CSV table of C-alpha atoms (C1' of nucleotides) in Angstrom, one decimal:
chain,number,residue,atom,x,y,z
O,1,MET,CA,-29.5,-33.9,-33.1
O,2,SER,CA,-27.7,-35.2,-36.1
O,3,ASP,CA,-30.7,-37.2,-37.2
O,4,HIS,CA,-30.2,-37.4,-40.8
O,5,HIS,CA,-27.1,-35.3,-41.3
O,6,HIS,CA,-24.7,-38.0,-42.0
O,7,GLU,CA,-24.6,-37.9,-45.6
O,8,PRO,CA,-21.7,-35.5,-45.5
O,9,LYS,CA,-19.9,-38.4,-43.9
O,10,ASP,CA,-20.1,-40.1,-47.2
O,11,LEU,CA,-17.7,-37.5,-48.6
O,12,TYR,CA,-14.9,-39.4,-47.0
O,13,TYR,CA,-15.7,-42.4,-49.2
O,14,HIS,CA,-12.8,-41.7,-51.5
O,15,ASP,CA,-10.0,-43.9,-52.7
O,16,LEU,CA,-7.4,-41.8,-51.1
O,17,PHE,CA,-5.4,-44.1,-49.4
O,18,GLN,CA,-1.9,-43.9,-50.7
O,19,TYR,CA,-0.6,-44.4,-47.3
O,20,ASP,CA,2.6,-46.3,-47.4
O,21,HIS,CA,2.0,-48.8,-44.5
O,22,GLY,CA,5.6,-49.6,-44.7
O,23,GLN,CA,5.8,-49.2,-41.0
O,24,LEU,CA,2.3,-50.3,-40.2
O,25,ASN,CA,2.6,-53.1,-42.7
O,26,GLY,CA,0.1,-55.8,-42.2
O,27,GLY,CA,-3.3,-55.1,-40.5
O,28,MET,CA,-4.7,-55.4,-37.2
O,29,ILE,CA,-7.8,-55.3,-39.0
O,30,MET,CA,-8.3,-58.6,-40.6
O,31,ASN,CA,-8.1,-58.2,-44.2
O,32,ASN,CA,-10.6,-61.0,-44.5
O,33,PRO,CA,-12.4,-61.3,-41.3
O,34,LYS,CA,-15.4,-63.1,-43.0
O,35,VAL,CA,-13.5,-66.3,-43.4
O,36,SER,CA,-15.8,-67.6,-40.9
O,37,GLY,CA,-14.3,-70.6,-39.1
O,38,SER,CA,-11.3,-70.6,-41.2
O,39,SER,CA,-9.3,-70.0,-38.3
O,40,SER,CA,-6.0,-68.6,-39.5
O,41,PRO,CA,-3.0,-69.3,-37.6
O,42,ALA,CA,-3.0,-65.6,-36.6
O,43,TYR,CA,-6.4,-66.1,-35.2
O,44,ASN,CA,-5.5,-69.3,-33.1
O,45,ASN,CA,-2.6,-67.5,-31.8
O,46,LEU,CA,-4.6,-64.7,-30.7
O,47,LEU,CA,-7.3,-66.7,-29.3
O,48,GLN,CA,-4.8,-69.0,-27.6
O,49,GLY,CA,-2.8,-66.4,-26.6
O,50,PHE,CA,-5.5,-64.8,-24.6
O,51,ASP,CA,-6.7,-67.9,-23.5
O,52,VAL,CA,-10.0,-67.7,-25.1
O,53,PRO,CA,-12.5,-70.5,-24.8
O,54,SER,CA,-12.4,-72.8,-27.7
O,55,TYR,CA,-16.0,-71.8,-28.8
O,56,MET,CA,-14.6,-68.5,-29.8
O,57,ASN,CA,-12.8,-70.3,-32.6
O,58,THR,CA,-15.9,-71.5,-33.8
O,59,SER,CA,-18.2,-68.9,-33.4
O,60,PHE,CA,-17.8,-67.1,-36.5
O,61,THR,CA,-20.7,-68.6,-38.1
O,62,GLU,CA,-24.1,-67.6,-37.1
O,63,TYR,CA,-24.2,-63.9,-37.6
O,64,ASN,CA,-27.5,-64.0,-39.2
O,65,SER,CA,-29.4,-65.6,-36.5
O,66,LEU,CA,-27.4,-63.6,-34.1
O,67,ALA,CA,-28.3,-60.4,-35.9
O,68,THR,CA,-31.8,-61.5,-36.1
O,69,ALA,CA,-31.7,-62.1,-32.4
O,70,PHE,CA,-30.9,-58.6,-31.8
O,71,GLY,CA,-33.3,-57.2,-34.1
O,72,LEU,CA,-30.4,-56.2,-36.4
O,73,SER,CA,-30.1,-56.5,-40.0
O,74,SER,CA,-28.4,-59.5,-41.2
O,75,SER,CA,-26.4,-57.7,-43.6
O,76,PRO,CA,-23.0,-58.3,-42.5
O,77,SER,CA,-21.7,-55.0,-44.1
O,78,ASP,CA,-23.8,-52.9,-42.3
O,79,HIS,CA,-22.1,-52.4,-39.0
O,80,GLU,CA,-19.9,-55.0,-37.4
O,81,VAL,CA,-17.6,-54.6,-34.7
O,82,PHE,CA,-14.8,-56.7,-35.8
O,83,SER,CA,-12.2,-55.3,-33.7
O,84,SER,CA,-11.5,-53.5,-30.6
O,85,ILE,CA,-8.8,-52.5,-28.4
O,86,ASP,CA,-8.5,-51.7,-24.9
O,87,GLU,CA,-5.8,-49.0,-24.8
O,88,GLY,CA,-5.5,-48.7,-21.2
O,89,SER,CA,-4.0,-45.6,-19.9
O,90,HIS,CA,-0.9,-45.1,-21.9
O,91,GLN,CA,-0.7,-43.8,-25.2
O,92,LYS,CA,2.0,-42.4,-27.3
O,93,PRO,CA,1.1,-39.3,-28.8
O,94,VAL,CA,2.9,-40.1,-31.9
O,95,ASP,CA,1.4,-43.3,-32.7
O,96,ASN,CA,-1.6,-42.5,-31.2
O,97,LEU,CA,-4.3,-44.3,-33.2
O,98,GLY,CA,-1.6,-45.3,-35.5
O,99,TYR,CA,-2.6,-48.7,-34.8
O,100,LEU,CA,-6.2,-47.9,-35.5
O,101,GLY,CA,-5.3,-46.2,-38.6
O,102,GLY,CA,-5.9,-49.1,-40.2
O,103,GLY,CA,-2.7,-50.6,-41.3
O,104,GLY,CA,-2.2,-52.5,-38.2
O,105,GLY,CA,-0.4,-50.8,-35.5
O,106,HIS,CA,2.2,-51.3,-33.4
O,107,VAL,CA,1.6,-49.1,-30.6
O,108,SER,CA,4.6,-49.9,-29.0
O,109,SER,CA,6.3,-49.7,-25.6
O,110,ASP,CA,4.5,-49.2,-22.4
O,111,GLY,CA,1.4,-51.2,-22.7
O,112,GLU,CA,-0.1,-50.6,-25.9
O,113,VAL,CA,-1.3,-52.6,-28.5
O,114,HIS,CA,1.1,-54.5,-30.4
O,115,VAL,CA,-0.1,-55.8,-33.6
O,116,THR,CA,1.6,-58.4,-35.8
O,117,PRO,CA,1.3,-58.1,-39.5
O,118,ASN,CA,-0.8,-61.0,-39.8
O,119,SER,CA,-3.6,-59.5,-37.8
O,120,SER,CA,-2.4,-61.5,-35.0
O,121,VAL,CA,-2.8,-59.1,-32.2
O,122,SER,CA,-1.6,-58.8,-28.8
O,123,SER,CA,-1.9,-56.4,-26.1
O,124,SER,CA,0.1,-55.7,-23.1
O,125,SER,CA,-1.0,-54.1,-19.9
O,126,ALA,CA,-3.7,-51.4,-20.6
O,127,GLU,CA,-4.3,-50.6,-17.1
O,128,ALA,CA,-7.8,-49.6,-17.0
O,129,GLY,CA,-7.4,-47.4,-14.0
O,130,ALA,CA,-4.3,-45.8,-15.1
O,131,GLU,CA,-3.3,-45.8,-11.7
O,132,GLU,CA,0.4,-45.6,-11.7
O,133,ASP,CA,1.4,-43.4,-14.8
O,134,SER,CA,4.8,-43.4,-13.6
O,135,GLY,CA,6.1,-42.7,-17.1
O,136,ASN,CA,2.9,-41.7,-18.4
O,137,LYS,CA,3.0,-38.4,-20.2
O,138,SER,CA,-0.4,-37.3,-20.1
O,139,LYS,CA,-0.4,-34.7,-22.7
O,140,LYS,CA,-3.6,-33.2,-21.6
O,141,ASP,CA,-3.2,-31.5,-18.3
O,142,ARG,CA,-5.9,-29.2,-18.9
O,143,GLN,CA,-8.3,-31.8,-19.9
O,144,GLN,CA,-10.1,-32.1,-16.7
O,145,PRO,CA,-10.9,-35.6,-15.4
O,146,GLN,CA,-14.0,-33.9,-14.0
O,147,PRO,CA,-16.9,-33.4,-16.1
O,148,LYS,CA,-16.5,-29.9,-16.6
O,149,GLY,CA,-20.0,-28.8,-15.9
O,150,SER,CA,-19.7,-30.6,-12.7
O,151,SER,CA,-23.3,-30.2,-12.1
O,152,GLU,CA,-24.1,-27.0,-10.3
O,153,GLU,CA,-21.2,-24.6,-10.6
O,154,GLY,CA,-21.0,-25.7,-14.1
O,155,GLY,CA,-20.9,-22.5,-16.2
O,156,ASP,CA,-18.0,-20.8,-14.9
O,157,VAL,CA,-15.7,-23.7,-15.5
O,158,HIS,CA,-15.1,-22.7,-18.9
O,159,SER,CA,-14.5,-19.2,-17.9
O,160,PRO,CA,-12.0,-17.0,-19.7
O,161,LYS,CA,-11.1,-19.4,-22.3
O,162,LYS,CA,-7.5,-19.7,-22.8
O,163,SER,CA,-5.6,-17.4,-20.6
O,164,SER,CA,-6.8,-18.7,-17.3
O,165,LYS,CA,-7.1,-22.2,-17.9
O,166,ILE,CA,-7.7,-24.5,-15.0
O,167,VAL,CA,-4.8,-24.6,-12.7
O,168,LYS,CA,-3.2,-27.8,-13.3
O,169,LYS,CA,-1.6,-29.4,-10.4
O,170,LYS,CA,2.1,-29.7,-10.9
O,171,GLY,CA,3.6,-32.9,-10.2
O,172,GLU,CA,0.3,-34.5,-10.4
O,173,LYS,CA,-0.2,-36.1,-13.7
O,174,LYS,CA,-3.7,-36.5,-14.8
O,175,GLN,CA,-4.7,-39.9,-14.9
O,176,ARG,CA,-5.7,-41.2,-18.2
O,177,GLU,CA,-9.1,-42.6,-18.6
O,178,PRO,CA,-9.2,-46.1,-19.7
O,179,ARG,CA,-9.6,-46.4,-23.3
O,180,PHE,CA,-11.4,-48.8,-25.3
O,181,ALA,CA,-11.4,-48.8,-29.1
O,182,PHE,CA,-13.0,-51.0,-31.5
O,183,MET,CA,-13.6,-51.1,-35.1
O,184,THR,CA,-17.0,-51.3,-36.5
O,185,LYS,CA,-17.9,-52.1,-40.1
O,186,SER,CA,-20.4,-49.2,-40.6
O,187,GLU,CA,-21.5,-46.7,-43.1
O,188,VAL,CA,-22.0,-44.1,-40.6
O,189,ASP,CA,-19.3,-42.6,-38.4
O,190,HIS,CA,-21.2,-42.2,-35.3
O,191,LEU,CA,-22.5,-45.5,-33.9
O,192,GLU,CA,-25.5,-45.3,-31.8
O,193,ASP,CA,-24.8,-47.0,-28.5
O,194,GLY,CA,-27.6,-45.7,-26.4
O,195,TYR,CA,-25.9,-42.7,-24.9
O,196,ARG,CA,-26.1,-39.1,-26.1
O,197,TRP,CA,-23.1,-37.4,-27.4
O,198,ARG,CA,-22.1,-34.1,-28.3
O,199,LYS,CA,-19.6,-33.4,-30.9
O,200,TYR,CA,-16.9,-31.0,-29.8
O,201,GLY,CA,-14.2,-31.2,-32.1
O,202,GLN,CA,-12.9,-32.6,-35.3
O,203,LYS,CA,-9.4,-32.8,-36.5
O,204,ALA,CA,-7.7,-34.2,-39.5
O,205,VAL,CA,-5.9,-37.5,-38.7
O,206,LYS,CA,-2.4,-37.5,-39.8
O,207,ASN,CA,-1.8,-39.9,-42.8
O,208,SER,CA,-5.5,-40.3,-43.2
O,209,PRO,CA,-7.9,-38.6,-45.4
O,210,TYR,CA,-10.6,-39.0,-42.7
O,211,PRO,CA,-10.9,-36.6,-39.9
O,212,ARG,CA,-11.5,-37.8,-36.4
O,213,SER,CA,-14.3,-36.6,-34.5
O,214,TYR,CA,-14.5,-36.1,-30.7
O,215,TYR,CA,-17.7,-36.6,-28.8
O,216,ARG,CA,-18.6,-36.1,-25.2
O,217,CYS,CA,-21.4,-37.6,-23.4
O,218,THR,CA,-23.9,-34.9,-22.9
O,219,THR,CA,-24.9,-36.0,-19.6
O,220,GLN,CA,-23.6,-33.5,-17.3
O,221,LYS,CA,-22.0,-35.6,-14.7
O,222,CYS,CA,-20.4,-37.8,-17.1
O,223,GLY,CA,-17.1,-37.2,-18.4
O,224,VAL,CA,-16.9,-39.9,-21.1
O,225,LYS,CA,-15.5,-39.0,-24.2
O,226,LYS,CA,-15.1,-41.0,-27.5
O,227,ARG,CA,-13.4,-40.5,-30.7
O,228,VAL,CA,-14.7,-41.6,-33.9
O,229,GLU,CA,-12.8,-41.9,-37.0
O,230,ARG,CA,-12.9,-44.0,-40.2
O,231,SER,CA,-10.0,-46.2,-41.2
O,232,PHE,CA,-8.0,-44.8,-44.0
O,233,GLU,CA,-7.2,-48.3,-45.2
O,234,ASP,CA,-10.8,-49.6,-45.0
O,235,PRO,CA,-13.2,-46.7,-45.5
O,236,SER,CA,-15.9,-48.9,-44.4
O,237,THR,CA,-14.4,-49.3,-41.1
O,238,VAL,CA,-15.1,-46.9,-38.5
O,239,ILE,CA,-12.9,-46.8,-35.3
O,240,THR,CA,-14.5,-45.8,-32.1
O,241,THR,CA,-12.4,-45.1,-29.0
O,242,TYR,CA,-14.2,-44.7,-25.8
O,243,GLU,CA,-12.4,-43.0,-23.0
O,244,GLY,CA,-13.7,-42.9,-19.6
O,245,GLN,CA,-16.6,-44.6,-17.9
O,246,HIS,CA,-20.2,-43.6,-17.8
O,247,ASN,CA,-21.3,-43.0,-14.3
O,248,HIS,CA,-24.9,-42.7,-15.2
O,249,PRO,CA,-27.5,-45.0,-16.7
O,250,ILE,CA,-28.3,-44.9,-20.2
O,251,PRO,CA,-30.6,-41.8,-21.0
O,252,ALA,CA,-33.9,-42.7,-20.2
O,253,THR,CA,-35.2,-41.3,-23.4
O,254,LEU,CA,-33.5,-43.9,-25.1
O,255,ARG,CA,-34.2,-46.7,-22.9
O,256,GLY,CA,-36.7,-48.9,-24.4
O,257,SER,CA,-37.7,-46.2,-27.0
O,258,ILE,CA,-35.2,-46.9,-29.5
O,259,ASN,CA,-36.7,-48.1,-32.7
O,260,ILE,CA,-34.2,-50.6,-34.0
O,261,ASN,CA,-35.3,-50.2,-37.5
O,262,ALA,CA,-35.3,-46.5,-37.3
O,263,ALA,CA,-31.9,-46.5,-35.5
O,264,HIS,CA,-30.7,-48.8,-38.1
O,265,HIS,CA,-31.6,-46.5,-40.8
O,266,HIS,CA,-30.1,-43.3,-39.5
O,267,HIS,CA,-27.3,-44.8,-37.5
O,268,ALA,CA,-25.0,-47.6,-37.3
O,269,LEU,CA,-26.2,-49.6,-34.3
O,270,PHE,CA,-23.5,-50.2,-31.8
O,271,SER,CA,-23.7,-53.9,-32.0
O,272,PRO,CA,-22.0,-56.0,-29.4
O,273,SER,CA,-23.5,-59.0,-31.0
O,274,SER,CA,-21.0,-59.1,-33.6
O,275,MET,CA,-18.0,-59.0,-31.4
O,276,TYR,CA,-16.1,-62.0,-30.5
O,277,ALA,CA,-12.6,-62.0,-29.2
O,278,SER,CA,-10.1,-62.3,-26.7
O,279,ALA,CA,-9.8,-61.6,-23.2
O,280,ALA,CA,-7.3,-59.5,-21.6
O,281,PRO,CA,-3.9,-61.1,-21.1
O,282,THR,CA,-4.1,-59.7,-17.7
O,283,THR,CA,-6.2,-62.7,-16.8
O,284,SER,CA,-7.8,-60.9,-14.0
O,285,SER,CA,-10.2,-63.1,-12.3
O,286,SER,CA,-12.8,-60.5,-12.2
O,287,GLY,CA,-12.2,-59.4,-15.6
O,288,PRO,CA,-14.5,-60.0,-18.4
O,289,SER,CA,-14.5,-63.2,-20.3
O,290,PHE,CA,-15.4,-62.0,-23.7
O,291,PRO,CA,-15.8,-58.7,-25.6
O,292,GLN,CA,-19.4,-58.3,-24.7
O,293,GLU,CA,-18.6,-57.7,-21.3
O,294,TYR,CA,-16.1,-55.1,-22.3
O,295,LEU,CA,-18.7,-53.3,-24.1
O,296,PHE,CA,-21.0,-53.7,-21.3
O,297,GLN,CA,-18.4,-52.2,-19.1
O,298,MET,CA,-18.2,-49.3,-21.2
O,299,ALA,CA,-21.8,-48.9,-21.5
O,300,THR,CA,-22.8,-49.6,-18.1
O,301,PRO,CA,-22.1,-48.1,-14.9
O,302,GLN,CA,-22.7,-51.3,-12.9
O,303,MET,CA,-20.5,-53.3,-15.2
O,304,MET,CA,-17.8,-50.8,-15.3
O,305,MET,CA,-17.4,-50.7,-11.7
O,306,ARG,CA,-16.2,-54.2,-11.7
O,307,ASN,CA,-13.2,-53.0,-13.7
O,308,ASP,CA,-12.3,-50.4,-11.2
O,309,GLY,CA,-11.4,-52.7,-8.5
O,310,GLY,CA,-9.2,-54.8,-10.3
O,311,GLY,CA,-6.6,-52.3,-10.8
O,312,ALA,CA,-5.6,-54.0,-13.9
O,313,GLY,CA,-8.1,-53.5,-16.4
O,314,PRO,CA,-8.6,-55.4,-19.5
O,315,GLY,CA,-6.2,-55.1,-22.1
O,316,GLY,CA,-6.7,-56.8,-25.4
O,317,ILE,CA,-7.6,-56.4,-28.9
O,318,TYR,CA,-10.9,-57.7,-30.2
O,319,SER,CA,-11.0,-59.0,-33.8
O,320,SER,CA,-14.3,-59.9,-34.9
O,321,ARG,CA,-16.9,-59.8,-37.5
O,322,ASN,CA,-19.7,-61.9,-38.6
O,323,VAL,CA,-19.4,-63.6,-35.3
O,324,ASN,CA,-22.0,-64.9,-33.1
O,325,PHE,CA,-22.4,-64.5,-29.6
O,326,PRO,CA,-20.9,-67.1,-27.9
O,327,GLN,CA,-23.4,-69.6,-26.6
O,328,GLN,CA,-21.9,-69.3,-23.4
O,329,TYR,CA,-23.1,-65.7,-23.2
O,330,HIS,CA,-26.7,-66.8,-23.1
O,331,GLN,CA,-25.8,-68.9,-20.0
O,332,LEU,CA,-24.7,-65.9,-18.1
O,333,PRO,CA,-26.2,-65.8,-14.6
O,334,ALA,CA,-29.6,-64.6,-14.4
O,335,ASP,CA,-28.8,-61.9,-12.1
O,336,GLN,CA,-26.1,-60.7,-14.4
O,337,TYR,CA,-28.1,-61.0,-17.4
O,338,GLY,CA,-30.8,-59.3,-15.7
O,339,LEU,CA,-28.5,-56.4,-14.6
O,340,LEU,CA,-27.4,-56.2,-18.1
O,341,GLN,CA,-30.7,-55.9,-19.7
O,342,ASP,CA,-31.6,-53.4,-17.4
O,343,VAL,CA,-29.0,-51.0,-17.9
O,344,VAL,CA,-27.9,-51.7,-21.4
O,345,PRO,CA,-29.9,-50.4,-24.1
O,346,SER,CA,-32.8,-52.3,-25.4
O,347,MET,CA,-31.1,-52.6,-28.6
O,348,PHE,CA,-28.5,-54.7,-27.1
O,349,PHE,CA,-31.0,-57.0,-25.9
O,350,LYS,CA,-33.8,-57.2,-28.3
O,351,HIS,CA,-35.8,-59.7,-26.7
O,352,GLU,CA,-39.3,-59.1,-27.2
O,353,PRO,CA,-41.7,-61.0,-24.7
B,1,DC,C1',-35.8,-21.8,-28.2
B,2,DG,C1',-33.1,-25.8,-26.9
B,3,DT,C1',-29.9,-28.9,-28.6
B,4,DG,C1',-26.1,-30.4,-31.3
B,5,DT,C1',-22.7,-29.3,-35.0
B,6,DT,C1',-19.2,-26.9,-37.4
B,7,DT,C1',-14.9,-24.7,-37.4
B,8,DG,C1',-10.9,-21.9,-36.5
B,9,DA,C1',-8.1,-20.8,-32.5
B,10,DC,C1',-5.8,-22.2,-28.9
B,11,DC,C1',-2.9,-25.2,-25.8
B,12,DA,C1',0.3,-28.8,-24.3
B,13,DG,C1',3.4,-32.4,-25.2
B,14,DC,C1',6.9,-34.1,-27.9
B,15,DG,C1',10.7,-34.7,-31.3
B,16,DC,C1',14.2,-32.5,-33.6
R,1,DG,C1',13.4,-23.0,-29.0
R,2,DC,C1',10.7,-24.2,-32.8
R,3,DG,C1',7.5,-26.7,-35.3
R,4,DC,C1',4.3,-30.5,-35.5
R,5,DT,C1',0.5,-32.8,-33.8
R,6,DG,C1',-3.4,-34.4,-30.9
R,7,DG,C1',-6.9,-32.6,-28.2
R,8,DT,C1',-10.0,-29.0,-26.5
R,9,DC,C1',-12.7,-24.7,-26.4
R,10,DA,C1',-16.5,-21.8,-27.7
R,11,DA,C1',-18.7,-18.7,-30.9
R,12,DA,C1',-21.2,-19.1,-34.8
R,13,DC,C1',-24.4,-21.8,-37.1
R,14,DA,C1',-27.8,-25.2,-38.3
R,15,DC,C1',-32.0,-27.7,-37.3
R,16,DG,C1',-36.3,-29.6,-35.3
DNA sequence: CGTGTTTGACCAGCGC
DNA sequence: GCGCTGGTCAAACACG
């Protein structure tokens, strides 16, 4: 386990950002997200654009109580998800995470994330299923959609490394897993989300002094991956990009056994509680209403299923921080809530009897 | 000893 | 075709 080995990460805390955001100009990250309630025009646009309930607009205030409710530190600077993005299936290799890079991206073209300079963001498409990748150039052919150690036969899959890679089906483009990125204010890179991850790579990020780490869910049958990188513009911001969907419950070892405080000390807690935001423009009736659901979809198999059927997945950027759970959230149907608390790590629902 | 990280090499896609 | 870049592999390593 990594346990207390994140101090090296602190090495990244250098003021190295000389990056000229001429092209990125502006930010998807809200420069001053804490302006609770001070709904900037951009915010309004964002919210309205995504048809977000009005309560969203005013849900900037009760972070503390919220955090408390979740047993989290009320320290706002600790770890806060204040922006998230659903990438959908397409991705331009060049811009890749450019939008995440901090400046504010404009992941142009086919259904990526478009960010306006004023932190007003919009997103198009972002098919979760990545069904028709007509023009999609999935760069990773060898990246097997299947969890490599597909249970039993596992081992040989890796086989002779490079030479005899897996035979890629010509003409068949690998479907891109839906991606879901969000930014979190955190001092540590790897946010604890209840699942177990194994780091399998690290690469330097272009135009950024911070490396990008690649993680894979350690569960055999699960092929979910995630990338973690620190925003070069705001070192205190960690960008986490989930790819794929967990097809298994959260590791039992973690369920109900996580000590919030301990986790808090060693990891940034992946806290959906600090999210607020916009629903996907795709206005899918079955789609989630607010970011928490997106998170849950990513975090829970059951929830994620809902997304698959829709075809059009969620697409949207969540910009939040110091935000309270929408009250409406607490009004979720009992069954849904029950489901959530059943599958979501206890940390998500710190509700002591 | 099992599990996870580090790290250099490799691969594929894309732009020039 | 070449070089760049993002993403992945896997041996070596570290740690409890």
